[in-house]
């Protein structure tokens, strides 16, 4: 599942006429950086949700010859946020667990694919969700205070207000369909589901061993492109 329905407000003015997934970084739309990784990982089916400037994004997806099937989860009528988007797309998702990632992700792999790392670390008896996180030292362009801590077992602990957390969420996760049992209706954030998993000690994380880039604003495009060129 590739989340591509957001409004891209932080990327304005580039997103006034272009959906954020089609903003180009290093000569390639953001979403195609993601799709290339998915193709390299051998994915067979990819669901993409659309809302803002959906016609342009859908036309791009149809024009590309990806090495996998692409299905559209249409949110033109109502933007459902990350959690609601997952719920709407669930009938199209035929795997359990399944990968979910943001369409504006750019990262460099280490010796192994991050998807292989997540698969290897997955323990269905203990986990409802496994998040890929990255330390500040490997988070290009990132200037925030982090998102999470990991305990000795790899369980996710949220950053406390006023504190710095050592790990940033990359936007890549492996999810069980259990996480989506009895969800809220309408639009809601995945954070609602994560909080429920934290309360049950079933939200885990692993650290990405490669480089990850925060490409949330226009100012991040040039340094990210340069880093990719020099990688």
Coordinates of N, CA and C in Angstrom, one line a residue:
X1 N 0.9 -1.2 0.0 CA 0.0 0.0 0.0 C 0.9 1.2 0.0
X2 N 0.7 2.1 -1.0 CA 1.4 3.4 -1.1 C 0.5 4.5 -0.8
X3 N 0.8 5.3 0.2 CA -0.1 6.4 0.6 C 0.3 7.6 -0.2
X4 N -0.6 8.0 -1.1 CA -0.3 9.1 -2.1 C -1.5 10.1 -2.2
X5 N -2.3 10.2 -1.2 CA -3.5 11.0 -1.3 C -3.4 12.4 -0.6
X6 N -2.3 12.6 0.0 CA -2.2 13.9 0.8 C -2.1 15.1 0.0
X7 N -2.3 16.3 0.7 CA -2.4 17.6 0.0 C -1.0 18.2 -0.3
X8 N 0.0 17.7 0.4 CA 1.3 18.2 0.1 C 1.5 19.7 0.5
X9 N 0.9 20.1 1.5 CA 0.9 21.6 1.9 C 2.3 22.1 2.2
X10 N 3.2 21.3 2.8 CA 4.5 21.7 3.1 C 5.4 21.9 1.9
X11 N 5.0 21.3 0.8 CA 5.8 21.3 -0.4 C 5.3 22.5 -1.4
X12 N 4.4 23.3 -0.9 CA 4.0 24.5 -1.7 C 5.1 25.4 -1.9
X13 N 5.2 26.1 -3.0 CA 4.2 26.3 -4.1 C 4.3 25.2 -5.2
X14 N 5.2 24.2 -5.0 CA 5.3 23.2 -6.1 C 4.1 22.4 -6.2
X15 N 3.3 22.2 -5.1 CA 2.1 21.4 -5.2 C 0.8 22.1 -5.5
X16 N 0.9 23.4 -5.9 CA -0.3 24.1 -6.3 C -0.9 23.5 -7.5
X17 N -0.1 23.0 -8.4 CA -0.6 22.4 -9.7 C -0.1 21.0 -9.9
X18 N 0.7 20.5 -9.0 CA 1.3 19.2 -9.1 C 1.1 18.4 -7.8
X19 N 0.5 17.2 -7.9 CA 0.4 16.4 -6.6 C 1.8 16.1 -6.1
X20 N 2.0 16.1 -4.8 CA 3.3 15.9 -4.2 C 4.0 14.6 -4.7
X21 N 3.3 13.5 -4.9 CA 4.1 12.3 -5.4 C 4.7 12.5 -6.8
X22 N 4.3 13.5 -7.5 CA 4.9 13.8 -8.9 C 5.9 14.9 -8.8
X23 N 6.2 15.5 -7.7 CA 7.3 16.4 -7.6 C 8.6 15.7 -7.8
X24 N 9.4 16.3 -8.7 CA 10.6 15.6 -9.1 C 11.8 15.8 -8.2
X25 N 12.5 14.8 -7.9 CA 13.8 14.9 -7.1 C 14.8 14.0 -7.8
X26 N 15.9 14.7 -8.2 CA 16.9 13.9 -8.9 C 16.4 13.5 -10.3
X27 N 15.6 14.2 -10.9 CA 15.1 13.9 -12.3 C 14.0 12.9 -12.3
X28 N 13.4 12.5 -11.1 CA 12.4 11.5 -11.1 C 11.3 11.8 -10.1
X29 N 10.0 11.6 -10.4 CA 9.0 11.9 -9.4 C 9.2 11.1 -8.1
X30 N 8.8 11.7 -7.1 CA 8.9 11.1 -5.7 C 8.4 9.7 -5.7
X31 N 7.2 9.5 -6.3 CA 6.5 8.2 -6.2 C 7.3 7.1 -7.0
X32 N 8.0 7.5 -8.0 CA 8.8 6.5 -8.8 C 10.1 6.1 -8.0
X33 N 10.6 6.9 -7.1 CA 11.7 6.4 -6.3 C 11.1 5.3 -5.4
X34 N 9.9 5.4 -4.9 CA 9.3 4.3 -4.1 C 9.0 3.1 -5.0
X35 N 8.4 3.4 -6.2 CA 8.0 2.3 -7.0 C 9.2 1.5 -7.5
X36 N 10.3 2.1 -7.7 CA 11.6 1.4 -8.1 C 12.0 0.5 -7.0
X37 N 12.0 0.9 -5.8 CA 12.3 0.1 -4.6 C 11.4 -1.1 -4.6
X38 N 10.1 -0.9 -4.8 CA 9.1 -2.0 -4.7 C 9.3 -3.0 -5.8
X39 N 9.7 -2.5 -7.0 CA 10.0 -3.4 -8.1 C 11.2 -4.2 -7.8
X40 N 12.3 -3.6 -7.3 CA 13.5 -4.3 -6.9 C 13.3 -5.4 -5.8
X41 N 12.3 -5.1 -5.0 CA 12.0 -6.0 -3.9 C 11.0 -7.2 -4.4
X42 N 10.6 -7.1 -5.6 CA 9.8 -8.2 -6.2 C 8.3 -8.2 -5.8
X43 N 7.8 -7.0 -5.5 CA 6.4 -6.9 -5.2 C 5.6 -7.2 -6.4
X44 N 4.4 -7.9 -6.2 CA 3.5 -8.3 -7.3 C 2.3 -7.4 -7.4
X45 N 1.9 -6.8 -6.4 CA 0.7 -5.9 -6.4 C 0.9 -4.7 -5.5
X46 N 0.6 -3.5 -6.0 CA 0.8 -2.3 -5.3 C -0.5 -1.5 -5.4
X47 N -1.1 -1.1 -4.2 CA -2.3 -0.3 -4.2 C -1.8 1.1 -3.9
X48 N -2.3 2.1 -4.6 CA -2.0 3.5 -4.4 C -3.3 4.3 -4.2
X49 N -3.4 5.0 -3.1 CA -4.6 5.8 -2.9 C -4.4 7.2 -3.5
X50 N -5.5 7.8 -3.9 CA -5.4 9.1 -4.6 C -6.5 10.0 -4.1
X51 N -6.2 11.3 -4.1 CA -7.2 12.3 -3.7 C -6.9 13.6 -4.4
X52 N -5.8 14.3 -3.9 CA -5.5 15.6 -4.4 C -4.9 15.5 -5.9
X53 N -5.5 16.3 -6.8 CA -5.0 16.2 -8.2 C -4.9 14.8 -8.7
X54 N -5.9 14.0 -8.3 CA -5.9 12.6 -8.6 C -5.8 12.2 -10.0
X55 N -6.4 13.0 -10.9 CA -6.3 12.6 -12.3 C -4.9 12.6 -12.8
X56 N -4.1 13.6 -12.4 CA -2.7 13.7 -12.9 C -1.9 12.5 -12.3
X57 N -2.1 12.2 -11.1 CA -1.4 11.0 -10.5 C -1.8 9.7 -11.1
X58 N -3.1 9.5 -11.3 CA -3.5 8.3 -11.9 C -3.1 8.1 -13.3
X59 N -3.0 9.2 -14.1 CA -2.5 9.1 -15.4 C -1.1 8.7 -15.5
X60 N -0.3 9.3 -14.5 CA 1.1 8.9 -14.5 C 1.3 7.5 -14.2
X61 N 0.5 7.0 -13.2 CA 0.7 5.5 -12.8 C 0.3 4.6 -14.0
X62 N -0.8 5.0 -14.7 CA -1.2 4.2 -15.9 C -0.2 4.2 -17.0
X63 N 0.5 5.3 -17.2 CA 1.5 5.5 -18.3 C 2.8 4.7 -18.0
X64 N 3.1 4.4 -16.8 CA 4.4 3.8 -16.5 C 4.2 2.3 -16.6
X65 N 5.3 1.6 -17.0 CA 5.3 0.2 -17.2 C 6.0 -0.4 -15.9
X66 N 5.3 -0.5 -14.8 CA 5.9 -1.0 -13.6 C 5.9 -2.6 -13.7
X67 N 6.8 -3.2 -13.0 CA 6.9 -4.7 -13.0 C 5.9 -5.3 -12.0
X68 N 4.8 -4.7 -11.8 CA 3.8 -5.2 -10.8 C 2.4 -4.6 -11.2
X69 N 1.4 -5.2 -10.7 CA 0.0 -4.7 -10.9 C -0.2 -3.5 -10.0
X70 N -0.8 -2.4 -10.5 CA -1.1 -1.2 -9.7 C -2.6 -1.1 -9.7
X71 N -3.1 -1.0 -8.5 CA -4.6 -0.8 -8.2 C -4.7 0.6 -7.5
X72 N -5.8 1.2 -7.9 CA -6.1 2.6 -7.3 C -7.2 2.5 -6.2
X73 N -6.9 3.0 -5.1 CA -7.9 3.2 -4.0 C -8.3 4.7 -4.1
X74 N -9.5 4.9 -4.6 CA -10.0 6.3 -5.0 C -10.6 7.0 -3.8
X75 N -9.9 8.1 -3.4 CA -10.5 8.9 -2.3 C -10.8 10.3 -2.8
X76 N -11.2 10.4 -4.1 CA -11.5 11.7 -4.7 C -12.6 12.4 -3.9
X77 N -13.6 11.7 -3.4 CA -14.7 12.3 -2.8 C -14.5 12.7 -1.4
X78 N -13.5 12.0 -0.7 CA -13.2 12.4 0.7 C -11.9 11.9 1.1
X79 N -11.0 12.8 1.5 CA -9.7 12.5 2.0 C -9.8 11.8 3.3
X80 N -9.3 10.6 3.4 CA -9.5 9.8 4.6 C -8.4 9.7 5.6
X81 N -7.3 10.5 5.3 CA -6.1 10.4 6.1 C -5.5 9.0 6.1
X82 N -4.4 8.8 6.8 CA -3.7 7.6 6.7 C -4.4 6.4 7.2
X83 N -5.1 6.5 8.3 CA -5.8 5.3 8.9 C -7.0 5.0 8.1
X84 N -7.8 6.0 7.8 CA -9.0 5.8 7.0 C -8.7 5.3 5.6
X85 N -7.6 5.8 5.0 CA -7.1 5.3 3.7 C -6.8 3.8 3.7
X86 N -6.2 3.4 4.8 CA -5.9 1.9 4.9 C -7.2 1.1 5.0
X87 N -8.1 1.6 5.8 CA -9.4 0.9 5.9 C -10.1 0.8 4.6
X88 N -10.1 1.9 3.8 CA -10.8 1.8 2.5 C -10.1 0.9 1.5
X89 N -8.8 0.8 1.6 CA -8.0 0.0 0.6 C -8.0 -1.4 1.0
X90 N -8.3 -1.8 2.3 CA -8.1 -3.1 2.8 C -8.7 -4.2 1.9
X91 N -9.9 -4.0 1.2 CA -10.4 -5.1 0.4 C -9.5 -5.4 -0.8
X92 N -8.7 -4.4 -1.2 CA -7.8 -4.6 -2.3 C -6.5 -5.3 -1.9
X93 N -6.2 -5.4 -0.6 CA -5.0 -5.9 -0.1 C -5.1 -7.4 0.2
X94 N -4.4 -8.3 -0.5 CA -4.6 -9.7 -0.3 C -3.5 -10.4 0.4
X95 N -2.6 -9.6 1.1 CA -1.6 -10.2 1.9 C -1.8 -9.9 3.4
X96 N -1.2 -10.7 4.2 CA -1.3 -10.5 5.7 C 0.0 -11.1 6.3
X97 N 0.9 -10.4 6.8 CA 1.0 -8.9 6.9 C 1.2 -8.3 5.5
X98 N 1.1 -7.0 5.4 CA 1.4 -6.3 4.2 C 2.2 -5.0 4.5
X99 N 2.9 -4.5 3.5 CA 3.7 -3.3 3.6 C 2.9 -2.1 3.3
X100 N 3.1 -1.0 4.0 CA 2.5 0.3 3.8 C 3.6 1.3 3.9
X101 N 3.6 2.2 2.9 CA 4.7 3.2 2.9 C 4.2 4.5 2.2
X102 N 4.8 5.6 2.6 CA 4.4 6.9 2.1 C 5.0 7.1 0.7
X103 N 4.3 7.8 -0.1 CA 4.8 8.0 -1.5 C 5.9 9.0 -1.7
X104 N 6.2 9.7 -0.6 CA 7.3 10.8 -0.7 C 8.5 10.3 0.0
X105 N 8.8 9.0 0.0 CA 9.9 8.4 0.7 C 11.1 8.3 -0.3
X106 N 12.3 8.8 0.1 CA 13.5 8.5 -0.6 C 14.5 7.9 0.4
X107 N 15.1 6.8 0.1 CA 16.0 6.2 0.9 C 17.0 5.3 0.1
X108 N 18.2 5.1 0.8 CA 19.2 4.2 0.2 C 19.2 2.9 1.0
X109 N 19.3 1.8 0.3 CA 19.4 0.5 1.0 C 20.8 0.3 1.6
X110 N 20.8 -0.6 2.6 CA 22.1 -1.1 3.1 C 22.4 -2.3 2.3
X111 N 23.1 -3.3 3.0 CA 23.4 -4.5 2.3 C 22.1 -5.3 1.9
X112 N 21.1 -5.2 2.7 CA 19.8 -5.9 2.5 C 18.7 -4.8 2.3
X113 N 17.7 -5.3 1.5 CA 16.5 -4.4 1.3 C 15.8 -4.2 2.7
X114 N 15.3 -3.0 2.9 CA 14.6 -2.7 4.1 C 13.3 -3.6 4.2
X115 N 12.8 -4.0 3.1 CA 11.6 -4.9 3.1 C 12.1 -6.3 3.6
X116 N 13.2 -6.8 3.2 CA 13.8 -8.0 3.7 C 14.0 -7.9 5.2
X117 N 14.6 -6.8 5.7 CA 14.8 -6.6 7.1 C 13.5 -6.6 7.9
X118 N 12.5 -6.0 7.4 CA 11.2 -6.0 8.1 C 10.6 -7.4 8.1
X119 N 10.7 -8.1 7.0 CA 10.2 -9.5 6.9 C 10.9 -10.4 7.9
X120 N 12.2 -10.3 8.0 CA 13.0 -11.1 8.9 C 12.6 -10.8 10.4
X121 N 12.4 -9.5 10.7 CA 12.1 -9.1 12.1 C 10.7 -9.4 12.5
X122 N 9.8 -9.7 11.5 CA 8.4 -9.8 11.9 C 8.1 -11.0 12.7
X123 N 7.4 -10.9 13.8 CA 7.0 -12.0 14.7 C 5.5 -11.8 14.8
X124 N 4.7 -12.7 14.1 CA 3.3 -12.5 14.1 C 2.6 -12.8 15.5
X125 N 3.3 -13.5 16.3 CA 2.8 -13.8 17.7 C 2.8 -12.6 18.6
X126 N 3.7 -11.6 18.3 CA 3.9 -10.5 19.2 C 3.5 -9.2 18.6
X127 N 3.4 -9.1 17.2 CA 3.3 -7.8 16.6 C 2.0 -7.6 15.8
X128 N 1.5 -6.4 15.9 CA 0.4 -5.9 15.0 C 1.0 -5.0 13.9
X129 N 2.1 -4.3 14.2 CA 2.8 -3.4 13.3 C 4.2 -3.3 13.6
X130 N 5.0 -3.2 12.6 CA 6.5 -3.1 12.7 C 6.9 -1.9 11.9
X131 N 7.4 -0.9 12.5 CA 7.8 0.3 11.9 C 9.3 0.4 11.6
X132 N 9.6 0.9 10.4 CA 11.0 1.1 10.1 C 11.4 2.5 10.5
X133 N 12.3 2.6 11.4 CA 12.7 3.9 12.0 C 14.2 4.1 11.6
X134 N 14.7 5.4 11.8 CA 16.1 5.7 11.4 C 16.6 6.6 12.5
X135 N 17.9 6.5 12.9 CA 18.5 7.4 13.8 C 18.8 8.7 13.1
X136 N 18.9 9.8 13.9 CA 19.2 11.1 13.4 C 20.4 11.1 12.5
X137 N 21.4 10.3 12.8 CA 22.7 10.4 12.0 C 22.5 9.9 10.6
X138 N 21.4 9.2 10.3 CA 21.2 8.7 9.0 C 19.9 9.3 8.4
X139 N 19.4 10.4 8.9 CA 18.2 11.0 8.4 C 18.6 12.4 7.8
X140 N 18.8 12.3 6.4 CA 19.2 13.5 5.7 C 18.1 14.6 5.7
X141 N 18.5 15.8 5.9 CA 17.6 17.0 5.9 C 16.7 17.1 7.1
X142 N 16.7 16.1 8.0 CA 15.8 16.2 9.1 C 16.3 17.1 10.2
X143 N 15.4 18.0 10.7 CA 15.7 18.9 11.7 C 14.8 18.9 12.9
X144 N 14.1 17.8 13.1 CA 13.1 17.7 14.1 C 13.7 17.1 15.4
X145 N 12.8 16.7 16.3 CA 13.2 16.1 17.6 C 13.0 14.6 17.7
X146 N 12.7 14.0 16.6 CA 12.5 12.6 16.6 C 11.0 12.2 17.0
X147 N 10.8 10.9 16.8 CA 9.4 10.4 17.0 C 9.3 9.3 18.1
X148 N 10.3 8.4 18.2 CA 10.1 7.3 19.0 C 11.4 6.9 19.7
X149 N 11.3 6.1 20.8 CA 12.3 5.3 21.4 C 12.0 3.8 21.1
X150 N 13.0 3.0 21.2 CA 12.8 1.5 21.2 C 13.3 1.0 22.5
X151 N 12.5 0.1 23.1 CA 13.0 -0.6 24.3 C 13.9 -1.8 23.9
X152 N 14.4 -2.5 24.9 CA 15.3 -3.6 24.6 C 14.7 -4.7 23.7
X153 N 13.4 -4.8 23.7 CA 12.7 -5.8 22.9 C 12.3 -5.3 21.6
X154 N 12.6 -4.0 21.3 CA 12.2 -3.4 20.1 C 10.8 -2.8 20.1
X155 N 10.2 -2.7 21.2 CA 8.8 -2.1 21.3 C 8.9 -0.6 21.2
X156 N 8.0 0.0 20.5 CA 7.9 1.4 20.3 C 7.4 2.1 21.5
X157 N 8.2 3.2 21.9 CA 7.7 4.1 22.9 C 7.7 5.5 22.3
X158 N 6.6 6.2 22.5 CA 6.5 7.6 21.9 C 7.4 8.6 22.6
X159 N 7.8 9.5 21.9 CA 8.6 10.6 22.5 C 7.7 11.4 23.4
X160 N 8.3 11.8 24.6 CA 7.6 12.6 25.5 C 7.7 14.1 25.2
X161 N 6.7 14.8 25.4 CA 6.7 16.2 25.1 C 7.8 16.9 25.8
X162 N 8.5 17.8 25.0 CA 9.7 18.5 25.5 C 11.0 17.7 25.5
X163 N 11.0 16.5 25.0 CA 12.1 15.7 25.0 C 12.5 15.4 23.5
X164 N 13.7 14.9 23.3 CA 14.2 14.4 22.0 C 14.2 12.9 22.0
X165 N 13.7 12.3 20.9 CA 13.7 10.9 20.7 C 14.8 10.5 19.7
X166 N 15.4 9.3 19.9 CA 16.5 9.0 19.0 C 16.2 8.5 17.6
X167 N 14.9 8.2 17.4 CA 14.5 7.6 16.1 C 13.4 8.4 15.4
X168 N 13.5 8.4 14.1 CA 12.5 9.1 13.3 C 11.8 8.0 12.5
X169 N 10.5 8.1 12.3 CA 9.7 7.2 11.5 C 10.0 7.5 10.1
X170 N 10.3 6.5 9.3 CA 10.6 6.6 7.9 C 9.4 6.7 7.0
X171 N 8.2 6.3 7.5 CA 7.1 6.2 6.6 C 6.9 4.8 6.0
X172 N 7.7 3.9 6.4 CA 7.6 2.5 5.9 C 7.3 1.6 7.1
X173 N 6.3 0.7 6.9 CA 5.9 -0.2 7.9 C 5.3 -1.5 7.4
X174 N 5.4 -2.5 8.2 CA 4.8 -3.8 7.9 C 3.6 -4.0 8.9
X175 N 2.4 -4.3 8.4 CA 1.2 -4.2 9.2 C 0.4 -5.6 9.1
X176 N -0.1 -6.0 10.2 CA -1.1 -7.1 10.2 C -2.5 -6.5 10.0
X177 N -3.3 -7.3 9.4 CA -4.7 -6.9 9.2 C -5.4 -6.8 10.6
X178 N -4.8 -7.4 11.6 CA -5.4 -7.3 13.0 C -5.4 -5.8 13.4
X179 N -4.4 -5.0 13.0 CA -4.4 -3.6 13.4 C -5.6 -2.9 13.0
X180 N -6.3 -3.4 11.9 CA -7.5 -2.7 11.4 C -8.8 -3.2 11.8
X181 N -8.8 -4.1 12.8 CA -10.1 -4.6 13.3 C -10.8 -3.5 14.1
X182 N -12.1 -3.4 13.9 CA -12.9 -2.4 14.5 C -12.3 -1.0 14.5
X183 N -12.0 -0.5 13.3 CA -11.4 0.9 13.2 C -12.5 2.0 13.4
X184 N -12.0 3.2 13.6 CA -12.9 4.3 13.6 C -13.5 4.5 12.2
X185 N -14.6 5.2 12.1 CA -15.2 5.4 10.7 C -14.7 6.8 10.2
X186 N -14.7 6.9 8.9 CA -14.3 8.2 8.2 C -12.8 8.4 8.3
X187 N -12.5 9.6 8.3 CA -11.1 10.0 8.2 C -10.4 10.0 9.6
X188 N -9.3 9.3 9.7 CA -8.5 9.3 11.0 C -7.1 8.9 10.7
X189 N -6.2 9.2 11.6 CA -4.8 9.0 11.5 C -4.4 7.6 11.9
X190 N -3.4 7.1 11.3 CA -2.8 5.8 11.7 C -2.4 5.8 13.2
X191 N -2.1 7.0 13.7 CA -1.7 7.1 15.1 C -2.7 6.5 16.0
X192 N -4.0 6.6 15.6 CA -5.1 6.0 16.4 C -4.8 4.5 16.6
X193 N -4.5 3.8 15.5 CA -4.2 2.4 15.5 C -2.9 2.1 16.2
X194 N -1.9 2.9 16.0 CA -0.6 2.7 16.7 C -0.8 2.8 18.2
X195 N -1.6 3.8 18.7 CA -1.8 3.9 20.1 C -2.4 2.7 20.7
X196 N -3.4 2.1 19.9 CA -4.0 0.9 20.4 C -3.0 -0.2 20.5
X197 N -2.1 -0.3 19.5 CA -1.1 -1.4 19.5 C -0.1 -1.2 20.6
X198 N 0.2 0.1 20.9 CA 1.2 0.4 22.0 C 0.5 -0.1 23.3
X199 N -0.7 0.2 23.5 CA -1.4 -0.2 24.8 C -1.4 -1.8 24.9
X200 N -1.3 -2.5 23.8 CA -1.3 -4.0 23.9 C 0.1 -4.5 23.8
X201 N 1.1 -3.6 23.8 CA 2.5 -4.0 23.6 C 2.8 -4.8 22.3
X202 N 2.1 -4.3 21.2 CA 2.2 -5.0 19.9 C 2.7 -4.0 18.8
X203 N 3.2 -2.9 19.2 CA 3.8 -2.0 18.2 C 5.4 -2.0 18.4
X204 N 6.0 -2.4 17.3 CA 7.5 -2.6 17.3 C 8.2 -1.8 16.3
X205 N 9.5 -1.7 16.4 CA 10.2 -1.0 15.4 C 11.6 -1.6 15.2
X206 N 12.2 -1.4 14.0 CA 13.6 -1.7 13.8 C 14.3 -0.6 13.1
X207 N 15.5 -0.4 13.2 CA 16.3 0.7 12.7 C 16.8 0.4 11.3
X208 N 16.5 1.3 10.4 CA 17.0 1.2 9.0 C 18.5 1.4 9.0
X209 N 19.3 0.6 8.3 CA 20.7 0.6 8.3 C 21.3 1.5 7.2
X210 N 20.4 1.9 6.3 CA 20.9 2.8 5.2 C 20.5 4.3 5.5
X211 N 20.7 5.1 4.5 CA 20.3 6.5 4.6 C 18.9 6.8 4.2
X212 N 18.2 7.7 4.9 CA 16.9 8.1 4.6 C 16.8 9.6 4.5
X213 N 15.9 10.1 3.7 CA 15.9 11.6 3.4 C 14.5 12.1 3.7
X214 N 14.4 13.2 4.5 CA 13.2 13.9 4.7 C 13.0 14.9 3.6
X215 N 12.1 14.6 2.7 CA 11.8 15.5 1.5 C 10.4 16.1 1.7
X216 N 10.3 16.9 2.7 CA 9.0 17.4 3.0 C 8.8 18.8 2.4
X217 N 9.8 19.5 2.1 CA 9.7 20.9 1.6 C 10.6 21.1 0.4
X218 N 10.3 22.2 -0.4 CA 11.1 22.4 -1.6 C 12.6 22.6 -1.3
X219 N 13.0 23.1 -0.1 CA 14.4 23.3 0.2 C 15.1 22.0 0.4
X220 N 14.4 20.9 0.6 CA 15.1 19.6 0.7 C 15.4 18.9 -0.6
X221 N 14.8 19.4 -1.7 CA 15.0 18.7 -3.0 C 16.4 18.7 -3.5
X222 N 17.1 19.9 -3.5 CA 18.4 19.9 -4.1 C 19.4 19.1 -3.3
X223 N 19.5 19.2 -1.9 CA 20.4 18.4 -1.2 C 20.2 16.9 -1.3
X224 N 18.9 16.5 -1.4 CA 18.6 15.1 -1.6 C 19.1 14.6 -2.9
X225 N 18.8 15.4 -4.0 CA 19.3 15.0 -5.3 C 20.8 14.9 -5.4
X226 N 21.5 15.8 -4.7 CA 22.9 15.8 -4.7 C 23.4 14.5 -3.9
X227 N 22.8 14.2 -2.8 CA 23.2 13.0 -2.1 C 22.9 11.7 -2.9
X228 N 21.8 11.7 -3.6 CA 21.6 10.5 -4.5 C 22.6 10.4 -5.6
X229 N 23.0 11.5 -6.1 CA 24.0 11.6 -7.2 C 25.3 11.0 -6.7
X230 N 25.7 11.3 -5.5 CA 27.0 11.0 -4.9 C 27.0 9.6 -4.2
X231 N 25.8 9.0 -4.1 CA 25.7 7.7 -3.4 C 26.4 6.6 -4.1

